[in-house]
Short mmCIF file of C-alpha atoms and ligand atoms in Angstrom, two decimals:
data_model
loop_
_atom_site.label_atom_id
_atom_site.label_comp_id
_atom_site.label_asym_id
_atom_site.label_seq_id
_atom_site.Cartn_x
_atom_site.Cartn_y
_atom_site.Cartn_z
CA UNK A 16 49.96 101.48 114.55
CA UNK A 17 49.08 99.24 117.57
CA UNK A 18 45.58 99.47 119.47
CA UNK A 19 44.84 102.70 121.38
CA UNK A 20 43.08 103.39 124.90
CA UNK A 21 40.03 104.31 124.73
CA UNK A 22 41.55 107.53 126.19
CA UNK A 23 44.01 108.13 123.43
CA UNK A 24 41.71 107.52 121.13
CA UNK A 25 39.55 110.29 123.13
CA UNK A 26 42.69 113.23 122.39
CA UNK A 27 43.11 112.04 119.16
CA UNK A 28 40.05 113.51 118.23
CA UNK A 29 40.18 116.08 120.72
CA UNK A 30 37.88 119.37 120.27
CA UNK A 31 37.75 120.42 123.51
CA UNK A 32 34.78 123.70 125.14
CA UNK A 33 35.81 125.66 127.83
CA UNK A 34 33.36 128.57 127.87
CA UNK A 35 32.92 128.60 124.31
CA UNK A 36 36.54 129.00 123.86
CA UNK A 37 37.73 126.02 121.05
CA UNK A 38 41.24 124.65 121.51
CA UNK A 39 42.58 122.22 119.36
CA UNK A 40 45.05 119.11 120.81
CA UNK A 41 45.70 117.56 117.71
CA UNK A 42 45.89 113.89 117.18
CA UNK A 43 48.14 112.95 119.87
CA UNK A 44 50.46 112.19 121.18
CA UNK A 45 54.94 112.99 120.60
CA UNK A 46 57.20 110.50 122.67
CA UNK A 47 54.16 109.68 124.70
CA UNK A 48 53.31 113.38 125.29
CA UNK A 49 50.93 115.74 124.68
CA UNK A 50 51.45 117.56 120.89
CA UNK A 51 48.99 120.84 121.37
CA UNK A 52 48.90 122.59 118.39
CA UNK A 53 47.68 126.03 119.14
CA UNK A 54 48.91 129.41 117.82
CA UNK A 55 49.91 132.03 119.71
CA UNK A 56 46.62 134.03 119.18
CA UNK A 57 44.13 130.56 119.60
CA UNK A 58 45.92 130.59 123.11
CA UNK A 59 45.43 134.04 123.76
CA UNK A 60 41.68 133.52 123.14
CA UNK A 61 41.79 130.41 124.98
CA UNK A 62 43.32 132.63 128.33
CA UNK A 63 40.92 135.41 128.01
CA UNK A 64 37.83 132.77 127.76
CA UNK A 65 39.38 130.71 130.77
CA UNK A 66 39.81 133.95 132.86
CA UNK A 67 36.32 135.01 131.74
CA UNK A 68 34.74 131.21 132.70
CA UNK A 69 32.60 131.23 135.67
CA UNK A 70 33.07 127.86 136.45
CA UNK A 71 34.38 128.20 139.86
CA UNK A 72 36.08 125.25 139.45
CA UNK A 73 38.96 125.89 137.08
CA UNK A 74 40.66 128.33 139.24
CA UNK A 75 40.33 125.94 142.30
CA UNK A 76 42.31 123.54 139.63
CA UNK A 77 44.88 126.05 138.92
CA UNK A 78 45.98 126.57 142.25
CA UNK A 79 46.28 122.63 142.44
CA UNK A 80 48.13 122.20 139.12
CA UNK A 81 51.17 124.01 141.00
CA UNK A 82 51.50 121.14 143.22
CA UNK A 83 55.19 119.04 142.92
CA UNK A 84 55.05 116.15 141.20
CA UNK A 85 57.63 113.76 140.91
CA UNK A 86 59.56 114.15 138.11
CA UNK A 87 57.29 117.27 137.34
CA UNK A 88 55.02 114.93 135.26
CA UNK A 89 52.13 116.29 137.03
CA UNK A 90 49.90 113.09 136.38
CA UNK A 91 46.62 114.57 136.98
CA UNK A 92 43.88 114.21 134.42
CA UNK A 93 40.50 116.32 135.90
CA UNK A 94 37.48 115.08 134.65
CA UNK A 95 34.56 117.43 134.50
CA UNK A 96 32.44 115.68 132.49
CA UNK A 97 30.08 114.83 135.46
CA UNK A 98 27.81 117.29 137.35
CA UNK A 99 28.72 120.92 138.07
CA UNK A 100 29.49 120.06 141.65
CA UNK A 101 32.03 117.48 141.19
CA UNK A 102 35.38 117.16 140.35
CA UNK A 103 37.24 113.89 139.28
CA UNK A 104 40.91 113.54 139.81
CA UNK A 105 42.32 110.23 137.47
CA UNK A 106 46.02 109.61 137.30
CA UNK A 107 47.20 109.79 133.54
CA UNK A 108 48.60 106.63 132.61
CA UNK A 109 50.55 108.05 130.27
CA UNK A 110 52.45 109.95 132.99
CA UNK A 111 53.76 107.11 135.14
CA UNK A 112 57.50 106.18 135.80
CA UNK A 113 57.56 102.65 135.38
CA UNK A 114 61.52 102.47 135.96
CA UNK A 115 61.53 104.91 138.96
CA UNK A 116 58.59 103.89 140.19
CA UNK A 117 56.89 101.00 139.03
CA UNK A 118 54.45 100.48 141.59
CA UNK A 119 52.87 103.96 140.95
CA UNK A 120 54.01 104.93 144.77
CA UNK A 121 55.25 108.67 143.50
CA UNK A 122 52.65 109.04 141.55
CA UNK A 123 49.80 108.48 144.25
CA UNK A 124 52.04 111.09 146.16
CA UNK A 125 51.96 113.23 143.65
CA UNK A 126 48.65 113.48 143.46
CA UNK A 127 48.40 113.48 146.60
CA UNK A 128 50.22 116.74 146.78
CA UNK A 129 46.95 117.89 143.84
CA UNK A 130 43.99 116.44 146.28
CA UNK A 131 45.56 118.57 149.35
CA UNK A 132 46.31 121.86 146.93
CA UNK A 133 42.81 121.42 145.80
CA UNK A 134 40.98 121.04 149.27
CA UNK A 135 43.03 124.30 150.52
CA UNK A 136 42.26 126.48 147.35
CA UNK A 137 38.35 125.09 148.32
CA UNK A 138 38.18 125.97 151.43
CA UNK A 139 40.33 129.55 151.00
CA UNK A 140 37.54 130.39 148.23
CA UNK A 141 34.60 129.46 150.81
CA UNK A 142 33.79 126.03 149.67
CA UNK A 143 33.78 123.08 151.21
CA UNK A 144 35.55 119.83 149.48
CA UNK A 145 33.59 116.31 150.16
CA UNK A 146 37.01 114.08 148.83
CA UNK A 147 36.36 110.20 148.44
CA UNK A 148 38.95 108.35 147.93
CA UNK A 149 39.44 105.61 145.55
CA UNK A 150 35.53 105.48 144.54
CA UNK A 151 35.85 102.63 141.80
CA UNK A 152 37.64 100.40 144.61
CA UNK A 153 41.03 100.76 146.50
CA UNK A 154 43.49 98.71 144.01
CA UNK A 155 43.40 101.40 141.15
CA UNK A 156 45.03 99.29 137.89
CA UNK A 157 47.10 102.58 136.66
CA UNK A 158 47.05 101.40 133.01
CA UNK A 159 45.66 101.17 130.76
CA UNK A 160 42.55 103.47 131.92
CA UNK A 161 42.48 106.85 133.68
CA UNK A 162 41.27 105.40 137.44
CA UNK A 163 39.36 108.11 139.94
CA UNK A 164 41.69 108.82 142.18
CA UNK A 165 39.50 110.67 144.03
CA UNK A 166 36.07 112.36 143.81
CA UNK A 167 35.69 116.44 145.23
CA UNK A 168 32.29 117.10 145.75
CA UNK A 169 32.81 121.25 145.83
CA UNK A 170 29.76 123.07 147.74
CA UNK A 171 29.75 127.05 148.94
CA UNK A 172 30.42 127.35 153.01
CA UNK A 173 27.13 128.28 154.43
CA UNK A 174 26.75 131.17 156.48
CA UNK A 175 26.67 129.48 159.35
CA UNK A 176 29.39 127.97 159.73
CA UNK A 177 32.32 129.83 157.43
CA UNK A 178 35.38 128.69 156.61
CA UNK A 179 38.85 129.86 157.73
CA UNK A 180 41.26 130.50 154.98
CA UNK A 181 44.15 128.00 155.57
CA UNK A 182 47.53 130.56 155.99
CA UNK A 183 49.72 127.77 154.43
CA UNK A 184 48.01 128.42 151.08
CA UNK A 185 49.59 132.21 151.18
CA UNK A 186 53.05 130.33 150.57
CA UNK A 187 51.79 128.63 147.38
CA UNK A 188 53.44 130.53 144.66
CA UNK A 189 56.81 130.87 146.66
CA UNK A 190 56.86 126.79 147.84
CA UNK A 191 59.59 125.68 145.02
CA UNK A 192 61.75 122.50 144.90
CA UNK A 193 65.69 123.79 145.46
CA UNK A 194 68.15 121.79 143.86
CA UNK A 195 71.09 124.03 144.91
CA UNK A 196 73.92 123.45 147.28
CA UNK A 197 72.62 124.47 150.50
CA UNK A 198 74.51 126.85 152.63
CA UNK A 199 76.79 125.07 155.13
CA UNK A 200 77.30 128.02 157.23
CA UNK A 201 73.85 128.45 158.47
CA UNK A 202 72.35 125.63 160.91
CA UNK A 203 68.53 125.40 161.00
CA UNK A 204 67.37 126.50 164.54
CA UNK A 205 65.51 123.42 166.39
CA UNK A 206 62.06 125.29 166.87
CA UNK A 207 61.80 125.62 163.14
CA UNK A 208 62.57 121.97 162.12
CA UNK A 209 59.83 121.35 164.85
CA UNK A 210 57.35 123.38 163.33
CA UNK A 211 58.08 121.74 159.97
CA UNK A 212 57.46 118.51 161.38
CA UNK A 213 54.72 119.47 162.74
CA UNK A 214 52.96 120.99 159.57
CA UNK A 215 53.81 117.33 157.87
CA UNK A 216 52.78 115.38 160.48
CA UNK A 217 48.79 115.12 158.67
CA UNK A 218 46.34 112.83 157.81
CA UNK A 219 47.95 109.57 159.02
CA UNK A 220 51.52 110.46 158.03
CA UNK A 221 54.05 111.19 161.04
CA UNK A 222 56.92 113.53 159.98
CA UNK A 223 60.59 113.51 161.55
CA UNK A 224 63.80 114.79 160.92
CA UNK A 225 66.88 116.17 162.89
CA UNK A 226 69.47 118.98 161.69
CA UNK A 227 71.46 117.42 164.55
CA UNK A 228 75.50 117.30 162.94
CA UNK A 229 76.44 113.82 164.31
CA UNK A 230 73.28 112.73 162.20
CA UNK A 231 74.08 114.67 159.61
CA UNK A 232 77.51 112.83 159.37
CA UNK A 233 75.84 109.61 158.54
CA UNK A 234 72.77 110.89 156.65
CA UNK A 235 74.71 113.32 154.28
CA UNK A 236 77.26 110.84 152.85
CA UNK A 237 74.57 107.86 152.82
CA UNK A 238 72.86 110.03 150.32
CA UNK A 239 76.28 110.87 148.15
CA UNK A 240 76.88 106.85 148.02
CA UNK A 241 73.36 106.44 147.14
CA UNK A 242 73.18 108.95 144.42
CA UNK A 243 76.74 107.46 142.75
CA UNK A 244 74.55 103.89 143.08
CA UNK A 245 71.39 106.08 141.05
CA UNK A 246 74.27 107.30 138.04
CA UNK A 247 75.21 103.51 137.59
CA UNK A 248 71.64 102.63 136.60
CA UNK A 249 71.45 103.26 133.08
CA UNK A 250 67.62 103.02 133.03
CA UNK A 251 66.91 105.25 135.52
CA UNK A 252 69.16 107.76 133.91
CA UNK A 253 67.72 107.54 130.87
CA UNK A 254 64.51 107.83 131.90
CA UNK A 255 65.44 111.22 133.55
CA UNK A 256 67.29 112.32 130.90
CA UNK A 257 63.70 112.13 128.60
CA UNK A 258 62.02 113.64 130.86
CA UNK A 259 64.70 116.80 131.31
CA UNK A 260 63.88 120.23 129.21
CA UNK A 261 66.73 121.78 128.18
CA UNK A 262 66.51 125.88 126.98
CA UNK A 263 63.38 127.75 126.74
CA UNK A 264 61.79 126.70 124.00
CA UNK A 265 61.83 123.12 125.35
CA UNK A 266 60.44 124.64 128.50
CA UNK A 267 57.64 126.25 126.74
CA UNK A 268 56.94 123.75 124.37
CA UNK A 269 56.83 120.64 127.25
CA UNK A 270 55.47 122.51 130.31
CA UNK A 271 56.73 119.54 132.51
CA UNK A 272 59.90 117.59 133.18
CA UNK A 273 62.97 118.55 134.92
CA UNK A 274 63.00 122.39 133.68
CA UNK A 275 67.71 123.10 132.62
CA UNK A 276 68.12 126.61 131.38
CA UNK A 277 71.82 128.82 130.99
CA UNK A 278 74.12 129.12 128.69
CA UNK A 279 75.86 126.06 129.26
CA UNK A 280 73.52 123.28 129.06
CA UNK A 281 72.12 124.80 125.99
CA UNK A 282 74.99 125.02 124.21
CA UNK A 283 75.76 121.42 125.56
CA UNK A 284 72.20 120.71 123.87
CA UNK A 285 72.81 122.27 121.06
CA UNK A 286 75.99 120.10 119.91
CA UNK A 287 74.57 117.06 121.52
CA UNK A 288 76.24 117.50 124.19
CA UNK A 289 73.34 117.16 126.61
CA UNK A 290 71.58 113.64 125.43
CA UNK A 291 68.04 112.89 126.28
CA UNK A 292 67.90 109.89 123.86
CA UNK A 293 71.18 107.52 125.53
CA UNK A 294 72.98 107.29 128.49
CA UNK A 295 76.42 109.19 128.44
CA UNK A 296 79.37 107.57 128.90
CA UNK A 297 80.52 106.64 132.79
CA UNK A 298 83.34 108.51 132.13
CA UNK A 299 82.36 111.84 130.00
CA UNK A 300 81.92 115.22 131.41
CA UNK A 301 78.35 115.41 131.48
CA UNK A 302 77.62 112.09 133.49
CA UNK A 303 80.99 113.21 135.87
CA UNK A 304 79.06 116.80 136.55
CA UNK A 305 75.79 114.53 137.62
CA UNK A 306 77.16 113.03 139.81
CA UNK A 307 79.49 115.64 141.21
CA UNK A 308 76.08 117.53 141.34
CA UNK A 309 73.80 115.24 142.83
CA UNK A 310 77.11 114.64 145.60
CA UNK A 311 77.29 117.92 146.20
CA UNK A 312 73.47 117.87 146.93
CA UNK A 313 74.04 115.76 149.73
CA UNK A 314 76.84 117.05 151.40
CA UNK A 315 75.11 120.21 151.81
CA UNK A 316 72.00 119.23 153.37
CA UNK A 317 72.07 120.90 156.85
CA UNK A 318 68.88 118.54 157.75
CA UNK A 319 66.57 116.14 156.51
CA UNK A 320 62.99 115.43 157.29
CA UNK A 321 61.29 112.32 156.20
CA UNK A 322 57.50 111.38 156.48
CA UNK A 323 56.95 107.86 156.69
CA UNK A 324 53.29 105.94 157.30
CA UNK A 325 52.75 102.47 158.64
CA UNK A 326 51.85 100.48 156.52
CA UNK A 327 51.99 101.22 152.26
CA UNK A 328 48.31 101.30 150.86
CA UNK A 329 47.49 103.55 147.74
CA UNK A 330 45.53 105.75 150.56
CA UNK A 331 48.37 106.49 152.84
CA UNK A 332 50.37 107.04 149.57
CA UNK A 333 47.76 109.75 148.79
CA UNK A 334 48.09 111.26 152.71
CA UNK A 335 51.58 111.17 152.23
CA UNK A 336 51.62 113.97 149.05
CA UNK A 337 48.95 115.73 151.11
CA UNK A 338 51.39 116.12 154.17
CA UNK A 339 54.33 116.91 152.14
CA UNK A 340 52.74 119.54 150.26
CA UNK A 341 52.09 121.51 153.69
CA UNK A 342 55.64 120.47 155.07
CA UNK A 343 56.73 122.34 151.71
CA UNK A 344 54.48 125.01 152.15
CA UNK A 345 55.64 125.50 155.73
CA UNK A 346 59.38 125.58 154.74
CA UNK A 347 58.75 128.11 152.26
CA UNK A 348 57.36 130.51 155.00
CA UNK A 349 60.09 129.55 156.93
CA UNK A 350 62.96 130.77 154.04
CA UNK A 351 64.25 126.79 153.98
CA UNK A 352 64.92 125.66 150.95
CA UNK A 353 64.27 121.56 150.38
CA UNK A 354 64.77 118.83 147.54
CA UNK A 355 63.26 115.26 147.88
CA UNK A 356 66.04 112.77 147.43
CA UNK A 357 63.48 109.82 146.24
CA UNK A 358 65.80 107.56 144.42
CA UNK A 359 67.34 106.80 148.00
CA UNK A 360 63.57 105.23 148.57
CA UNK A 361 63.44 103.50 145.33
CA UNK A 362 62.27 99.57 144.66
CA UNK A 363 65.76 99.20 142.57
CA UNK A 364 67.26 96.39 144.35
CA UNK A 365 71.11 98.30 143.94
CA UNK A 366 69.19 100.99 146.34
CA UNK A 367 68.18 98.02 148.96
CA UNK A 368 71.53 98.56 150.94
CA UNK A 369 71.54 102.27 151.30
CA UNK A 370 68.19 102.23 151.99
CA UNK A 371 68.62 99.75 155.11
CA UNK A 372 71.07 102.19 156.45
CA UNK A 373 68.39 104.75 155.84
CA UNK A 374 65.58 103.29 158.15
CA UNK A 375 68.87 102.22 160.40
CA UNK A 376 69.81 106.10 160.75
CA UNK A 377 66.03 107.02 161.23
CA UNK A 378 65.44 104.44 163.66
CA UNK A 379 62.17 103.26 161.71
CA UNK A 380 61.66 99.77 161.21
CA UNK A 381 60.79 98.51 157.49
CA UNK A 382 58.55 95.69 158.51
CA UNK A 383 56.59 98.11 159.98
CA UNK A 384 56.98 101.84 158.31
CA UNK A 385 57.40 102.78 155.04
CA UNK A 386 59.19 105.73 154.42
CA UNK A 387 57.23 108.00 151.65
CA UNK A 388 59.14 110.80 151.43
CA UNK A 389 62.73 112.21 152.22
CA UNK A 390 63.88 115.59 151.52
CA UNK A 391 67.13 117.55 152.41
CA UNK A 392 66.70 121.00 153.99
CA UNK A 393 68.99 124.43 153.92
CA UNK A 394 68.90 127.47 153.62
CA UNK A 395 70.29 128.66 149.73
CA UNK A 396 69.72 131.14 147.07
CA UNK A 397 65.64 131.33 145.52
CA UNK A 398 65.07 129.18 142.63
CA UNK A 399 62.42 130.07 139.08
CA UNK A 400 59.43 128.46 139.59
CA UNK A 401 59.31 125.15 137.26
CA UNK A 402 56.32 125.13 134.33
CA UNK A 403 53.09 123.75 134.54
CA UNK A 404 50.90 122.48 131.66
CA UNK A 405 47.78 124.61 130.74
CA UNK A 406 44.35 123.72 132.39
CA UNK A 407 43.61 122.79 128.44
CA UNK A 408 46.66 120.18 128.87
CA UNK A 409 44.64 117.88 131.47
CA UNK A 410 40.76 118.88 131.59
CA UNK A 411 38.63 116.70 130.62
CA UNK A 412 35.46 118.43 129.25
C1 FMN B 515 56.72 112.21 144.96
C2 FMN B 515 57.77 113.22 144.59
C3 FMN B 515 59.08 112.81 144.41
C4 FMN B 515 60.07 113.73 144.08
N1 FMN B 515 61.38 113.31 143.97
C5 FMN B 515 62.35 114.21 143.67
C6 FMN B 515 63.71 113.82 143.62
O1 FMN B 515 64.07 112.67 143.85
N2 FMN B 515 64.64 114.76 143.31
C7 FMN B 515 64.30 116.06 143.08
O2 FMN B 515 65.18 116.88 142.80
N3 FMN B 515 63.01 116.46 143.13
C8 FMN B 515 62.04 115.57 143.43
N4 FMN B 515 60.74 115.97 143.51
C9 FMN B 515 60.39 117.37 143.23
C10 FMN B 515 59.85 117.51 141.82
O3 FMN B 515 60.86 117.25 140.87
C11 FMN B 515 59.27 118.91 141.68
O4 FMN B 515 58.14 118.99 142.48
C12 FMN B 515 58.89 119.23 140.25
O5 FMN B 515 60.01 119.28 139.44
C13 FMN B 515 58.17 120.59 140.18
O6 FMN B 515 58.99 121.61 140.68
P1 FMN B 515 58.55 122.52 141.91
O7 FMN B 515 58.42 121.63 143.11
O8 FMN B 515 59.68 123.50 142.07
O9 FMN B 515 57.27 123.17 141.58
C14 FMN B 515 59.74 115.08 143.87
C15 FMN B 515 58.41 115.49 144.05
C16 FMN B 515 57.44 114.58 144.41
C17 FMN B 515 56.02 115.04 144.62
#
């Protein structure tokens, strides 16, 4: 076996205390993952000791660990090994994308999307979050280490000047991503997209977006071209295929990835139908319902809103997963329903074209913006909430 981090050498031996409670994450690490081994009763325990901890920070950390995350990789690690006060958010390095995303861009957003979770669970629960940024230096080298993202110094709201719950946080177990056909019928009245881009238009990032049809006529097939451009890349394919969890027990056993569950797909699973380990043939069924899928997606958006920063540093990265988790938040208390459509923002140099039509359509200028995020918006049918990893998954103790 090759050399180790220092970090996976940490899990390997990994006998980790959360108020007393002992859970066991054996030696490491499946396909790169996290192999728990825990029985059904050890977790139990583990629940009941976590519920029981007084540590104020863990449930702050909960509420964050249902941000989106690209992917759903969630590629926090917390560290809270320091003092009581303070909270340490790394990136995971064993989490990244390095064909999606090789320059770590999603990620940052991702955990952006954690930082601004965080600070509004805080500040709901009467604390007050001191966030630094980037404390070891502003070019974070992802791998091979765990680098601070940020540190939260967490400190109870004095009496004198309390803290109002934010009302965005009320939407956090109902903000979902929806990957369904939108409904065509039903146009998104102007004064909500406006108060959407409003809510995303935070720290730094400026949001727009139009549900206007004529735009719609160029933005909606842009993004069907785009996606057929995505299915010809075997490597990005693949690497989605890994990460997608198909059936329940995958669910349950991976608490992350792209979450597939009905009859079909696991019966497609079941007779290898549904591959995670190679790319399907161009022609078969299951790559011709991708991309009749991911088509579909586009051709039903009945808007799009896109937040975009000048200038690309790690920190406006960060700000951009901060505004798009309260654009999300503000949809959901709207009833609009929204997908990111990332690939179309992707390094790949096949995505180059599409995306100059992109900044084209949204009158942005790539010298001087850089789009972050993109997401189509509708109105469509609820979604299941996708599964997070325990706290025990990414704590550091
Ligand atoms: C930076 C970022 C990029 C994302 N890109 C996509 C995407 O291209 N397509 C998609 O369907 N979802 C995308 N998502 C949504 C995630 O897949 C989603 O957040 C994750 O699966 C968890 O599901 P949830 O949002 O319903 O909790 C993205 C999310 C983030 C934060």
């Amino acid at each position: 076996m090759g050399s180790r981090s220092p970090l996976q050498q940490q899990r390997r031996v990994f006998i980790r205390l959360i108020g007393g409670s002992i859970i066991l994450a054996s030696a490491g690490l499946l396909a790169g993952r996290h192999f728990i081994v825990e029985d059904d009763e050890l977790q139990r325990a583990k629940e009941e000791k976590l519920g029981a901890n007084s540590d104020p920070r863990l449930a702050l950390i909960e509420k964050a660990s249902l941000a989106p995350s690209s992917h759903n990789l969630q590629p926090w690690l917390i560290d809270l090994r320091g003092p009581a006060d303070i909270i340490l958010l790394r990136v995971d390095p064993e989490r990244l994308l390095p064909v999606a995303d090789p320059h770590a861009r999603e990620t940052l957003i991702s955990l952006g999307c954690f930082l601004e979770l965080l600070s509004m669970a805080a500040q709901a629960g009467g604390f007050r979050c001191e966030i630094i940024e980037f404390p070891e230096g502003n070019a974070p080298q992802i791998t091979p280490v765990a680098p601070v993202i940020a540190q939260i110094r967490i400190t109870p709201a004095t009496t004198t000047e309390p803290l109002l719950p934010e009302p965005l946080l009320a939407m956090l177990e109902q903000r979902r991503t929806n990957r369904l056909p939108y409904d065509t019928q039903r146009t998104i009245p102007d004064d909500i997209l406006a108060s959407l881009l409003d809510a995303g238009s935070v720290h730094g990032i400026q949001a727009d977006g139009t549900v206007n049809p004529a735009l719609l006529q160029k933005l909606n097939p842009l993004a069907e071209n785009a996606w057929q451009t995505e299915m010809s890349n075997s490597e990005t394919v693949l690497e989605s295929l890994k990460l997608t969890r198909v059936g329940k027990k995958e669910i349950e056993y991976h608490r992350d990835g792209i979450a597939v569950s009905g009859f079909l797909p696991e019966m497609a699973a079941t007779f290898g139908l549904f591959p995670r380990d190679r790319v399907p043939e161009p022609d078969s069924t299951f790559m011709r319902s991708m991309i009749t899928t991911g088509k579909e997606q586009g051709q039903t958006a009945a808007g799009w809103i896109w937040l975009y920063s000048q200038g690309n540093s790690h920190a406006q990265q960060i700000a951009a997963g901060r505004a798009y988790v309260r654009l999300q938040l503000a949809a959901a208390q709207s009833h609009i329903a929204m997908q990111p459509m990332s690939f179309l923002l992707s390094e790949a140099p096949a995505m180059q074209p599409h995306q100059k039509d992109l900044y084209d359509n949204t009158e942005l200028n790539s010298d001087q913006h850089r789009l972050q995020m993109l997401v189509r918006i509708g109105y469509a049918d609820p979604v299941a909430a996708s599964p997070r990893r325990r706290l025990s998954d990414f704590i550091l103790e």
